[in-house]
PDB file of C-alpha atoms in Angstrom:
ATOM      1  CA  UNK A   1     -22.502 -10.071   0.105  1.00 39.00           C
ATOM      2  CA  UNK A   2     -24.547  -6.770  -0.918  1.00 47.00           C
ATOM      3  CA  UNK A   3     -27.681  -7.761  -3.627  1.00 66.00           C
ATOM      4  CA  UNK A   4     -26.577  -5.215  -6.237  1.00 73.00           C
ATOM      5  CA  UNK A   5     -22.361  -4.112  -6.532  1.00 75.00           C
ATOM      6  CA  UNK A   6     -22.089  -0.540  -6.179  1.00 82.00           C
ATOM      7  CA  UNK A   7     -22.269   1.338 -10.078  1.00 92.00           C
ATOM      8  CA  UNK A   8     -19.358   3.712 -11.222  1.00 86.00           C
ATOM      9  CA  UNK A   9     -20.680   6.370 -13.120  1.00 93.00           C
ATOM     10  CA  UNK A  10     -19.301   6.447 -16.365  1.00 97.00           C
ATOM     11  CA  UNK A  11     -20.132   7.576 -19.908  1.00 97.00           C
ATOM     12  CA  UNK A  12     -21.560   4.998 -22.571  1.00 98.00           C
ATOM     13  CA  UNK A  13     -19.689   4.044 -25.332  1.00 97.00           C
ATOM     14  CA  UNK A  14     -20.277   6.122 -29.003  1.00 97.00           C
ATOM     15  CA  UNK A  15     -18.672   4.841 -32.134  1.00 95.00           C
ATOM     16  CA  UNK A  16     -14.852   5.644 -31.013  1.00 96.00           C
ATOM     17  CA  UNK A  17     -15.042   3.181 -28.277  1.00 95.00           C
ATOM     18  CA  UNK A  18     -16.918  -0.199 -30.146  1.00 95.00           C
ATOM     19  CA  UNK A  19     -14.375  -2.807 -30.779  1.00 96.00           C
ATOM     20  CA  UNK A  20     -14.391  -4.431 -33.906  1.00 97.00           C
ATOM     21  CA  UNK A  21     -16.625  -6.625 -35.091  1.00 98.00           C
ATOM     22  CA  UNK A  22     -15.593 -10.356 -36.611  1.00 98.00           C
ATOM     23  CA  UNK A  23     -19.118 -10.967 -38.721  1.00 97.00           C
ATOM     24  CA  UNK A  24     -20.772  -8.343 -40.453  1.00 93.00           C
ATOM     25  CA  UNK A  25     -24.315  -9.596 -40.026  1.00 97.00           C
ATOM     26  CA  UNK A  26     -27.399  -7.556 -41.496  1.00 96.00           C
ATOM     27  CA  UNK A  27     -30.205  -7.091 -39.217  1.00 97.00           C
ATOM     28  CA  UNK A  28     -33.709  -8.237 -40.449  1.00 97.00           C
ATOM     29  CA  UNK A  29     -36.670  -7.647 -39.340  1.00 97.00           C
ATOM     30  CA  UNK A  30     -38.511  -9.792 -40.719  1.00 97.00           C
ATOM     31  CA  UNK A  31     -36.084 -12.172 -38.311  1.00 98.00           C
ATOM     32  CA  UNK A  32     -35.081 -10.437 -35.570  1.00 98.00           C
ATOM     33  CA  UNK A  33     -36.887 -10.139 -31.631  1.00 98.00           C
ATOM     34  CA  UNK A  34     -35.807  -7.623 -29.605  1.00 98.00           C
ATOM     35  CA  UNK A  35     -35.016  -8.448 -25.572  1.00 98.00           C
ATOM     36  CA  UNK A  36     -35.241  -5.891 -23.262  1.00 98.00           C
ATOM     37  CA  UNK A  37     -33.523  -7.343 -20.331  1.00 97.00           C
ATOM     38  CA  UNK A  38     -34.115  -7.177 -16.784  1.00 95.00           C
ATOM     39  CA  UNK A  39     -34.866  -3.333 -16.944  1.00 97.00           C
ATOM     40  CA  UNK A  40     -36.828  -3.878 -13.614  1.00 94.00           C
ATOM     41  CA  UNK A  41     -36.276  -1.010 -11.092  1.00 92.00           C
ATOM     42  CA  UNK A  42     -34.329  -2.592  -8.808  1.00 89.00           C
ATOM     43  CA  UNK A  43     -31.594  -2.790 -11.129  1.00 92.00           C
ATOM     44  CA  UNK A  44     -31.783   0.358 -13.103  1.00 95.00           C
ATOM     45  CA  UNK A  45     -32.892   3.013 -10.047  1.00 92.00           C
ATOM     46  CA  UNK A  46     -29.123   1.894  -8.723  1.00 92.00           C
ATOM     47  CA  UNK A  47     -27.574   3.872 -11.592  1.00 96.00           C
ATOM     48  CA  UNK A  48     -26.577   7.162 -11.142  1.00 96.00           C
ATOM     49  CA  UNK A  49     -27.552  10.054 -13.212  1.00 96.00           C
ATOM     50  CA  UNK A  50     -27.234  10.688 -15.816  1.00 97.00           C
ATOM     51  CA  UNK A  51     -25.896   6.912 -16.720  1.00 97.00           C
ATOM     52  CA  UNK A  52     -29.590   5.709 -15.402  1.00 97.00           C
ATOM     53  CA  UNK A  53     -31.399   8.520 -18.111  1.00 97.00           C
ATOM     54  CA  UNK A  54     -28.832   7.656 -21.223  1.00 98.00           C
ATOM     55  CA  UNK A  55     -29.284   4.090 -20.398  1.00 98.00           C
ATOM     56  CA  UNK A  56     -33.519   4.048 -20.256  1.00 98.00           C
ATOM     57  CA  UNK A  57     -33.518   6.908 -23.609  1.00 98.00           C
ATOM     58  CA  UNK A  58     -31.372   4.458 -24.986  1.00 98.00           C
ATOM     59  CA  UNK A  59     -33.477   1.267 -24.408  1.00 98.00           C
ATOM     60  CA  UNK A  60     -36.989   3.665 -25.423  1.00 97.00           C
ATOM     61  CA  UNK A  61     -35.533   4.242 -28.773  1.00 97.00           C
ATOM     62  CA  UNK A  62     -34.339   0.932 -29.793  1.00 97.00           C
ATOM     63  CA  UNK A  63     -37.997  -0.050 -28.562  1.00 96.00           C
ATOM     64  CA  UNK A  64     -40.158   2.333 -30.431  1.00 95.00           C
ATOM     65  CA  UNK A  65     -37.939   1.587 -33.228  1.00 96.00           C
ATOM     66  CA  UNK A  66     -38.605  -1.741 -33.683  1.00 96.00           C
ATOM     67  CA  UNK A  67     -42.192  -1.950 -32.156  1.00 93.00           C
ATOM     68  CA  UNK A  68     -42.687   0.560 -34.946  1.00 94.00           C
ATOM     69  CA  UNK A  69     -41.469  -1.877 -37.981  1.00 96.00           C
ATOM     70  CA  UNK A  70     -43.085  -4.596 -36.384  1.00 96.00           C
ATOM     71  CA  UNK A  71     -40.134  -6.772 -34.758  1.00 97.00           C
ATOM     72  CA  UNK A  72     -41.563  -8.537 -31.885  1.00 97.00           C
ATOM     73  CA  UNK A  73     -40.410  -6.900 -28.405  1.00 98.00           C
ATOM     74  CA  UNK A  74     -40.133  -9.345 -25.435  1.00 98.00           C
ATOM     75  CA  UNK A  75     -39.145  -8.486 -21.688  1.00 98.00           C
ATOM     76  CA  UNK A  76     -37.518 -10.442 -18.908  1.00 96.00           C
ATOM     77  CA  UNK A  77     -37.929  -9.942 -15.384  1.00 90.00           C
ATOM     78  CA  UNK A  78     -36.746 -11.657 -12.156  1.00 87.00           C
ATOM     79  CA  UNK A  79     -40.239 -12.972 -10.037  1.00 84.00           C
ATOM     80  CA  UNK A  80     -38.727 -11.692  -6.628  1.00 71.00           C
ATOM     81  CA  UNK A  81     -38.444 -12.832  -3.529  1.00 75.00           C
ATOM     82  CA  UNK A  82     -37.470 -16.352  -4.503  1.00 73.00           C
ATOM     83  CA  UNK A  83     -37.392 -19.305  -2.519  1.00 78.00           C
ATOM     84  CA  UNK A  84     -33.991 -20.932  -1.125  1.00 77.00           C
ATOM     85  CA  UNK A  85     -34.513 -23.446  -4.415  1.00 79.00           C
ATOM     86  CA  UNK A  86     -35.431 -21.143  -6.677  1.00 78.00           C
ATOM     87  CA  UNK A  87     -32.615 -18.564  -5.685  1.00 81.00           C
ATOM     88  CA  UNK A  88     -30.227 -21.697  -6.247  1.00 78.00           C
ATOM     89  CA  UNK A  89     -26.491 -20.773  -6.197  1.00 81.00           C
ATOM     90  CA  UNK A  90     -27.561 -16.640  -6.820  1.00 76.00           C
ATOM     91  CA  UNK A  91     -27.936 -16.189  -3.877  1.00 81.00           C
ATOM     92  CA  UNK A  92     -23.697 -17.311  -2.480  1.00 76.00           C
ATOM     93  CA  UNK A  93     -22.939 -14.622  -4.639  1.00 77.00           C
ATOM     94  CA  UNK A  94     -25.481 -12.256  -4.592  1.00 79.00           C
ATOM     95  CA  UNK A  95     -27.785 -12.485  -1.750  1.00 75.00           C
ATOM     96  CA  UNK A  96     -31.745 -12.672  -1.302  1.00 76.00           C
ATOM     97  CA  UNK A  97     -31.982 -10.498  -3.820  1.00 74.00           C
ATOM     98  CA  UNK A  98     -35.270  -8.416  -4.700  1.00 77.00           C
ATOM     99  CA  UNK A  99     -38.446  -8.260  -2.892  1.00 75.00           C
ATOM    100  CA  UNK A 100     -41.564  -8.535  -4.519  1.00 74.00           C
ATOM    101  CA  UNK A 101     -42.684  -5.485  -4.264  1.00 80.00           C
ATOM    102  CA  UNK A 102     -43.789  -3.685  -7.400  1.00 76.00           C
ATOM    103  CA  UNK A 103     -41.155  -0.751  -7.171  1.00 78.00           C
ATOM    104  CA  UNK A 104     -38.473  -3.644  -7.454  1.00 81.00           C
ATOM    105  CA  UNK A 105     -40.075  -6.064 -10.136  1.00 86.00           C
ATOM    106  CA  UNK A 106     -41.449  -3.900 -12.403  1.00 89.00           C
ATOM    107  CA  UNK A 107     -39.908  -2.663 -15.775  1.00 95.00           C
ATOM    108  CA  UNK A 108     -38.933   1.320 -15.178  1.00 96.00           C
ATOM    109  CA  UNK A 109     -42.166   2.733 -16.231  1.00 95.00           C
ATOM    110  CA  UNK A 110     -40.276   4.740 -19.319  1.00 96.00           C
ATOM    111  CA  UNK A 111     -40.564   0.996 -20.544  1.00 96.00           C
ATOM    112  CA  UNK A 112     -43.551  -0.726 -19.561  1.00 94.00           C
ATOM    113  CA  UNK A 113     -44.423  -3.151 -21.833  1.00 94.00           C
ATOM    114  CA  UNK A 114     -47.372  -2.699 -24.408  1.00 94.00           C
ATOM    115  CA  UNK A 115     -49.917  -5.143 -24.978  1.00 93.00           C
ATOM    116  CA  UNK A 116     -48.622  -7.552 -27.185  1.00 93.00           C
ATOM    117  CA  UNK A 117     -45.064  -7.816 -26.096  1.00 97.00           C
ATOM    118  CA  UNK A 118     -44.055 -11.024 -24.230  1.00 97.00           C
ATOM    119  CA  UNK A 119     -42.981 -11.308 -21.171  1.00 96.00           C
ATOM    120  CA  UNK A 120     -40.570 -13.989 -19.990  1.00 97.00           C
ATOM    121  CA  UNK A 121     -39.495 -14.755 -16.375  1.00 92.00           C
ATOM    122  CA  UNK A 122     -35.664 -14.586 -15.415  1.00 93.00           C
ATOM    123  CA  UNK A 123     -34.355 -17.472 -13.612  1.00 88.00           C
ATOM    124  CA  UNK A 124     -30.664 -17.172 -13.713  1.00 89.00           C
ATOM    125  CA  UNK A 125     -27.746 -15.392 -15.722  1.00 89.00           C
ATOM    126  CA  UNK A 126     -28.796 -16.216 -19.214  1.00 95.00           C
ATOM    127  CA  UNK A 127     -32.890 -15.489 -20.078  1.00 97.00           C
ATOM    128  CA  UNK A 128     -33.209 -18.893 -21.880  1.00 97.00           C
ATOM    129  CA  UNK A 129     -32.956 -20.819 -19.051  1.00 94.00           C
ATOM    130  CA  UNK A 130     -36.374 -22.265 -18.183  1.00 92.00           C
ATOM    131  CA  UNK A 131     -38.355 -19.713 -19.968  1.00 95.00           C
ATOM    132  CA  UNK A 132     -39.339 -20.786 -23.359  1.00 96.00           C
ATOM    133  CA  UNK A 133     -37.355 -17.844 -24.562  1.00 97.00           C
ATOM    134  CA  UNK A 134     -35.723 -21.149 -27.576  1.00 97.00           C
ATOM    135  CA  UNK A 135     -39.437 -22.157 -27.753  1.00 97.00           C
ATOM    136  CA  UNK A 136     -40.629 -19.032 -28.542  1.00 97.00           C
ATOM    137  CA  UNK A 137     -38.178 -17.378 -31.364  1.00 98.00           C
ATOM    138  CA  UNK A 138     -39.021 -21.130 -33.088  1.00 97.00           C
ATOM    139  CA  UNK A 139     -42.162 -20.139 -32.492  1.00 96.00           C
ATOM    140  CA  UNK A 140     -42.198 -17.181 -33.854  1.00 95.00           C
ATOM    141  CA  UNK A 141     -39.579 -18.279 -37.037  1.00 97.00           C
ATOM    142  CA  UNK A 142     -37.061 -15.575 -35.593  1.00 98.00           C
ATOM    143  CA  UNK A 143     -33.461 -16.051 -35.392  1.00 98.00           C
ATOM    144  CA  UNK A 144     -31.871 -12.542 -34.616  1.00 98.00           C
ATOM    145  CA  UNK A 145     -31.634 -11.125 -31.475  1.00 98.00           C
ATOM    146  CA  UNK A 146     -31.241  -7.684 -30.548  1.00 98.00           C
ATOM    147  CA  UNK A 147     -29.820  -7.054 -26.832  1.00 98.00           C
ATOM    148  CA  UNK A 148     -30.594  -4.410 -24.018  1.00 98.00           C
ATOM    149  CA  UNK A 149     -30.209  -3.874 -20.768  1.00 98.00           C
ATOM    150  CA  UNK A 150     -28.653  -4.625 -17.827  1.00 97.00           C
ATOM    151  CA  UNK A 151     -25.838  -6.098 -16.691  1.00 96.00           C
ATOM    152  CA  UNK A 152     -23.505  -6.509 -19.880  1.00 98.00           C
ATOM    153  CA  UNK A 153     -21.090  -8.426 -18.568  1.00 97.00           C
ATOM    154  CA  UNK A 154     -23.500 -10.923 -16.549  1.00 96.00           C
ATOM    155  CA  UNK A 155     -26.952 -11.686 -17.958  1.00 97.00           C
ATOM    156  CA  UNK A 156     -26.559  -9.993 -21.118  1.00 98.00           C
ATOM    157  CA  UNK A 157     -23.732 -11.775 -21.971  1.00 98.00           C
ATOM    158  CA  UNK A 158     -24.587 -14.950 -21.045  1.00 98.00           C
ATOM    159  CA  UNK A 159     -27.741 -14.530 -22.900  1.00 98.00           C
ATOM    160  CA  UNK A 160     -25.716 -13.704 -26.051  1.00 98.00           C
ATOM    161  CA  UNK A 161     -23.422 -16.781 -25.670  1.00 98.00           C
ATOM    162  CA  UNK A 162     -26.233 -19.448 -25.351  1.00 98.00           C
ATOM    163  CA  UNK A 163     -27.868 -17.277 -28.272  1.00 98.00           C
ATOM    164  CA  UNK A 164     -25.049 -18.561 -30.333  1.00 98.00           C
ATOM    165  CA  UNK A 165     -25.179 -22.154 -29.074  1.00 98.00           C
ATOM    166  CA  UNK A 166     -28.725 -21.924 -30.649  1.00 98.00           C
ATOM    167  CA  UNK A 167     -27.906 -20.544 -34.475  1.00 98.00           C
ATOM    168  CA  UNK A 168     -29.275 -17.482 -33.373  1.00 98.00           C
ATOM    169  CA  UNK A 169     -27.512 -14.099 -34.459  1.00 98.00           C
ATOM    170  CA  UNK A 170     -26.898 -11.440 -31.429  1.00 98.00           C
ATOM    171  CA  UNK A 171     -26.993  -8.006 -32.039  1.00 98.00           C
ATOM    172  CA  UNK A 172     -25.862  -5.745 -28.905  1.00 98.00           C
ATOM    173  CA  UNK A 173     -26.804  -2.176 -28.925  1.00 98.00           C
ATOM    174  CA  UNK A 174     -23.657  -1.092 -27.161  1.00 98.00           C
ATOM    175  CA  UNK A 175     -25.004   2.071 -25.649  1.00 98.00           C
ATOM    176  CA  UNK A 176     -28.507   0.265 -24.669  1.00 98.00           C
ATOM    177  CA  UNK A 177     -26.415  -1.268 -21.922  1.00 98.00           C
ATOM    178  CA  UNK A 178     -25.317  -1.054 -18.553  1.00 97.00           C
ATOM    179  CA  UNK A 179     -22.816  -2.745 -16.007  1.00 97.00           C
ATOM    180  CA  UNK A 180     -20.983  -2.073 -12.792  1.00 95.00           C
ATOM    181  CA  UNK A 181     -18.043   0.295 -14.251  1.00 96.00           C
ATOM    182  CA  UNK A 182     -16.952   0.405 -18.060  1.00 97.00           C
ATOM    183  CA  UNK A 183     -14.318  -1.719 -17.123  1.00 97.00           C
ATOM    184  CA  UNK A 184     -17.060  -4.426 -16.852  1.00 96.00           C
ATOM    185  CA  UNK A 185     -19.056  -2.890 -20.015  1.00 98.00           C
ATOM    186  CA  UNK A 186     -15.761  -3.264 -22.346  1.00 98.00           C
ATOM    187  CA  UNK A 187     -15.365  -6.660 -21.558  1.00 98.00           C
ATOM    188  CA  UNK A 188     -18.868  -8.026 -22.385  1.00 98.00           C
ATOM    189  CA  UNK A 189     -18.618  -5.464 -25.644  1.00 98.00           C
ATOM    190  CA  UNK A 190     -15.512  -7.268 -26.411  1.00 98.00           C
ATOM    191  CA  UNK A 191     -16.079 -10.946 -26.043  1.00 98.00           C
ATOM    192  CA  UNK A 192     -19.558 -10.433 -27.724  1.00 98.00           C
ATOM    193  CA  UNK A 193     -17.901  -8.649 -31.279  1.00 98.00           C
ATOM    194  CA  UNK A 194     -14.998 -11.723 -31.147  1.00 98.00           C
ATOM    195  CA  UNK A 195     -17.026 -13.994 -29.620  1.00 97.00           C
ATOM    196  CA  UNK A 196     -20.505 -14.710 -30.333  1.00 98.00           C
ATOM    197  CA  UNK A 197     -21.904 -11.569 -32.002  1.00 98.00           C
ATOM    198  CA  UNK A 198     -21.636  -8.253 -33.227  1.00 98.00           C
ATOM    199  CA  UNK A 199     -21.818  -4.124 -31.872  1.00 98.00           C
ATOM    200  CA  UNK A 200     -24.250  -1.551 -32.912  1.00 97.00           C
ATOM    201  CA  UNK A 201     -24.984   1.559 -31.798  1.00 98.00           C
ATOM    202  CA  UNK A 202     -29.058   2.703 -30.726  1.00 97.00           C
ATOM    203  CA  UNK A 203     -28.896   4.809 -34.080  1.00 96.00           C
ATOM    204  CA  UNK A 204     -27.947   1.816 -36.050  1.00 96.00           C
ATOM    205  CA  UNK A 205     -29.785  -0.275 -35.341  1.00 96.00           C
ATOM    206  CA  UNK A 206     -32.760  -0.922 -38.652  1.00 91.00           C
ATOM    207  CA  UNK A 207     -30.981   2.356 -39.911  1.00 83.00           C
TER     208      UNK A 207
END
């Protein structure tokens, strides 16, 4: 079983293509985090261009954007060369996985983290699992979530649903994402607006 599925090149989605939402939720951010997830190169350098450059410009904005009105940013990142226990059941259906070298677990550098945003380390599918991801929007008296990153249709959207076991309102920037093929990116685009969340676009988003 190959580590990372091969990546279709295919356009993100612009206004035309978002499904629907159910809730018409108003972004806050006096309430919301934003998670920039698992935007470590191992992941993104398998893109090809330009999906990899839309994807990263994409991510930057929504960053500076709400670094810049003061909503907390927080990363998550897979440790790396994990042990047989730590890999767990990962591993039957996606192999060892990364190494730990730095070219794999670090953030691309268009998004290295600033001092001051928190870091959180990615166990499995969703990023609240064993984190102190819950701990932390309590913490921090946040309950929004804004969503980017890779893969929609795997960790992003598992993060979303256990987002909404919590009371906590998902926002997905729908072209701050990337899967497989946009096959895969429809389907986590539309569980997510019928689901357990709503769609906006990068330009949207605290616009």
């Amino acid at each position: 079983m190959p580590d990372i599925l091969p990546i279709e090149s295919y356009t993100l989605p612009t206004r035309e293509d978002i499904p629907a939402n159910v809730v018409d939720w108003t972004l806050d951010p006096h309430r919301a985090v934003l998670l920039v997830h698992d935007m470590q190169g191992y992941f993104v350098d398998a893109f090809p261009e330009p999906l990899r450059s839309c994807l990263v410009a994409n991510a930057g904005l929504l960053r500076k954007r709400c670094a810049s009105l003061g909503v907390p940013v927080a990363f998550t990142a897979q440790p790396g060369r994990m042990t047989e226990e730590e890999r767990g059941l990962l591993k039957d259906f996606w192999g060892p996985g990364m190494r730990s070298e730095a070219a794999d677990r670090d953030v691309v550098p268009e998004l290295a983290p600033e001092p001051g945003d928190r870091r959180f380390v990615k166990w499995r599918y969703s990023a609240f699992h064993r984190s102190g991801l819950l701990e932390w929007l309590a913490g921090e008296g946040r309950d929004q979530l804004v969503l980017c990153g890779v893969y929609a249709h795997v960790g992003i959207l598992a993060t979303a649903i256990e987002a909404f076991t919590h009371d906590i309102q998902v926002f997905l920037a729908a072209d701050a994402v990337g899967d497989f093929s946009a096959e895969r990116h429809r389907l986590a685009m539309d569980y997510v607006a019928q689901r357990c969340g709503t769609l906006r676009l990068t330009e949207e988003v605290f616009r």
